[in-house]
Protein backbone atom coordinates (compact mmCIF):
# COMPACT_ATOMS: atom_id res chain seq x y z
CA MET A 1 -16.88 21.09 -13.42
CA ILE A 2 -16.63 19.32 -10.07
CA SER A 3 -17.16 21.61 -7.09
CA GLN A 4 -14.65 21.90 -4.25
CA ILE A 5 -16.97 19.95 -1.95
CA LEU A 6 -17.31 16.99 -4.31
CA LEU A 7 -13.62 16.78 -5.26
CA PRO A 8 -12.48 14.81 -2.16
CA ILE A 9 -15.45 12.49 -2.55
CA PHE A 10 -14.56 11.92 -6.20
CA PHE A 11 -10.94 11.09 -5.30
CA ALA A 12 -12.06 8.71 -2.53
CA VAL A 13 -14.43 6.84 -4.84
CA ALA A 14 -11.81 6.70 -7.62
CA ALA A 15 -9.16 5.36 -5.22
CA SER A 16 -11.59 2.73 -3.92
CA PHE A 17 -12.51 1.71 -7.44
CA PHE A 18 -8.90 1.25 -8.56
CA TYR A 19 -7.93 -0.51 -5.32
CA ALA A 20 -10.80 -2.96 -5.81
CA PHE A 21 -9.67 -3.81 -9.32
CA SER A 22 -5.96 -4.02 -8.50
CA ASP A 23 -6.18 -7.67 -7.42
CA ILE A 24 -7.90 -8.61 -10.67
CA PHE A 25 -5.26 -6.81 -12.74
CA VAL A 26 -2.40 -8.33 -10.74
CA ARG A 27 -3.89 -11.81 -11.06
CA ALA A 28 -4.07 -11.38 -14.84
CA VAL A 29 -0.41 -10.32 -14.96
CA ILE A 30 0.76 -13.12 -12.65
CA ARG A 31 -0.71 -15.74 -15.00
CA ALA A 32 1.91 -14.75 -17.58
CA SER A 33 4.81 -14.08 -15.19
CA GLU A 34 5.87 -14.37 -11.54
CA PRO A 35 4.67 -12.48 -8.42
CA ILE A 36 8.09 -10.86 -8.00
CA THR A 37 7.71 -9.23 -11.43
CA ALA A 38 4.41 -7.69 -10.36
CA VAL A 39 6.00 -6.48 -7.09
CA PHE A 40 8.86 -4.65 -8.74
CA THR A 41 6.68 -3.26 -11.53
CA SER A 42 4.12 -1.81 -9.11
CA LEU A 43 6.79 -0.49 -6.74
CA THR A 44 8.70 1.18 -9.56
CA VAL A 45 5.60 2.91 -10.87
CA ASN A 46 4.60 4.03 -7.36
CA MET A 47 8.09 5.25 -6.56
CA VAL A 48 8.41 7.29 -9.74
CA VAL A 49 4.96 8.87 -9.40
CA LEU A 50 5.17 9.60 -5.66
CA TRP A 51 8.73 10.93 -5.78
CA LEU A 52 7.83 13.15 -8.73
CA LEU A 53 4.81 14.53 -6.86
CA SER A 54 6.89 14.99 -3.70
CA PHE A 55 9.60 16.94 -5.47
CA LEU A 56 7.10 19.03 -7.43
CA PHE A 57 4.82 20.07 -4.57
CA THR A 58 7.04 20.11 -1.47
CA ASP A 59 10.41 21.44 -0.46
CA VAL A 60 12.24 18.17 0.10
CA THR A 61 15.45 18.40 2.08
CA LEU A 62 16.56 15.42 4.09
CA ASN A 63 19.66 13.91 5.59
CA LEU A 64 19.75 10.29 4.41
CA TRP A 65 21.72 9.12 7.44
CA ASP A 66 19.11 10.50 9.87
CA TRP A 67 16.31 8.86 7.89
CA ARG A 68 18.08 5.49 7.30
CA TYR A 69 15.67 3.35 9.34
CA PHE A 70 12.62 5.03 7.88
CA ILE A 71 13.97 4.54 4.36
CA LEU A 72 14.85 0.90 5.08
CA CYS A 73 11.34 0.21 6.42
CA GLY A 74 9.87 2.07 3.45
CA ILE A 75 11.72 -0.22 1.08
CA LEU A 76 11.34 -3.56 2.87
CA GLY A 77 7.74 -3.14 4.05
CA PRO A 78 6.11 -2.62 0.66
CA VAL A 79 8.36 -5.17 -1.06
CA LEU A 80 7.61 -7.95 1.41
CA GLY A 81 3.96 -7.01 1.84
CA ARG A 82 3.24 -6.92 -1.87
CA PHE A 83 5.25 -10.05 -2.53
CA PHE A 84 3.22 -12.07 -0.02
CA LYS A 85 -0.04 -10.55 -1.25
CA TYR A 86 0.75 -11.27 -4.90
CA ALA A 87 2.02 -14.77 -4.07
CA SER A 88 -1.24 -15.46 -2.25
CA LEU A 89 -3.18 -14.23 -5.29
CA ASP A 90 -1.15 -16.63 -7.40
CA LYS A 91 -1.53 -19.66 -5.12
CA LEU A 92 -4.99 -19.17 -3.57
CA GLY A 93 -6.80 -17.04 -6.12
CA ILE A 94 -8.70 -13.79 -5.65
CA THR A 95 -11.73 -15.26 -3.85
CA LEU A 96 -9.68 -16.70 -0.98
CA SER A 97 -6.81 -14.24 -0.84
CA SER A 98 -8.63 -10.90 -0.88
CA PRO A 99 -10.76 -11.42 2.27
CA ILE A 100 -7.72 -12.64 4.22
CA VAL A 101 -5.54 -9.72 3.12
CA SER A 102 -8.37 -7.23 3.71
CA SER A 103 -8.67 -8.31 7.35
CA HIS A 104 -5.34 -6.64 8.24
CA PRO A 105 -6.89 -3.60 10.00
CA LEU A 106 -8.75 -5.91 12.39
CA ILE A 107 -5.61 -7.94 13.03
CA ALA A 108 -3.63 -4.75 13.67
CA VAL A 109 -6.19 -3.62 16.27
CA VAL A 110 -6.11 -7.00 18.03
CA ILE A 111 -2.30 -6.99 18.11
CA ALA A 112 -2.30 -3.42 19.46
CA ILE A 113 -4.71 -4.40 22.22
CA ILE A 114 -2.80 -7.54 23.21
CA PHE A 115 0.84 -6.45 22.90
CA VAL A 116 0.83 -2.67 23.27
CA GLY A 117 -2.01 -2.34 25.76
CA GLU A 118 -4.22 -0.11 23.61
CA ARG A 119 -7.71 0.51 24.91
CA LEU A 120 -10.54 -0.27 22.52
CA SER A 121 -12.31 2.88 21.32
CA LEU A 122 -13.98 4.17 18.17
CA VAL A 123 -10.70 5.78 17.08
CA LEU A 124 -9.09 2.34 16.64
CA PHE A 125 -11.74 1.39 14.11
């Protein structure tokens, strides 16, 4: 049995492993279909699993009108982000697309420094 200390490490390694292989699996699916099919399939699976976990383990009460912008961003952000990522996998391939997509934390830091006036510190990285 995995001890309580090793459990978070196990989940981190498992998440990293599956994230690393997600591009390969998506690329295999896109060969037989379109990127938009992969987007809606992955979003549907994520939505069902995460909503189920949310309703099982938390007391969810929310006013949809108060959360309208958050819900809209939560729908549009993943749809557009995954569509462009999967389209780049389809057009460029894994070897070119993955390094470009994986540079988004660095780009976010640079944008925060330039436009928002963030100061560079270890917390940003």
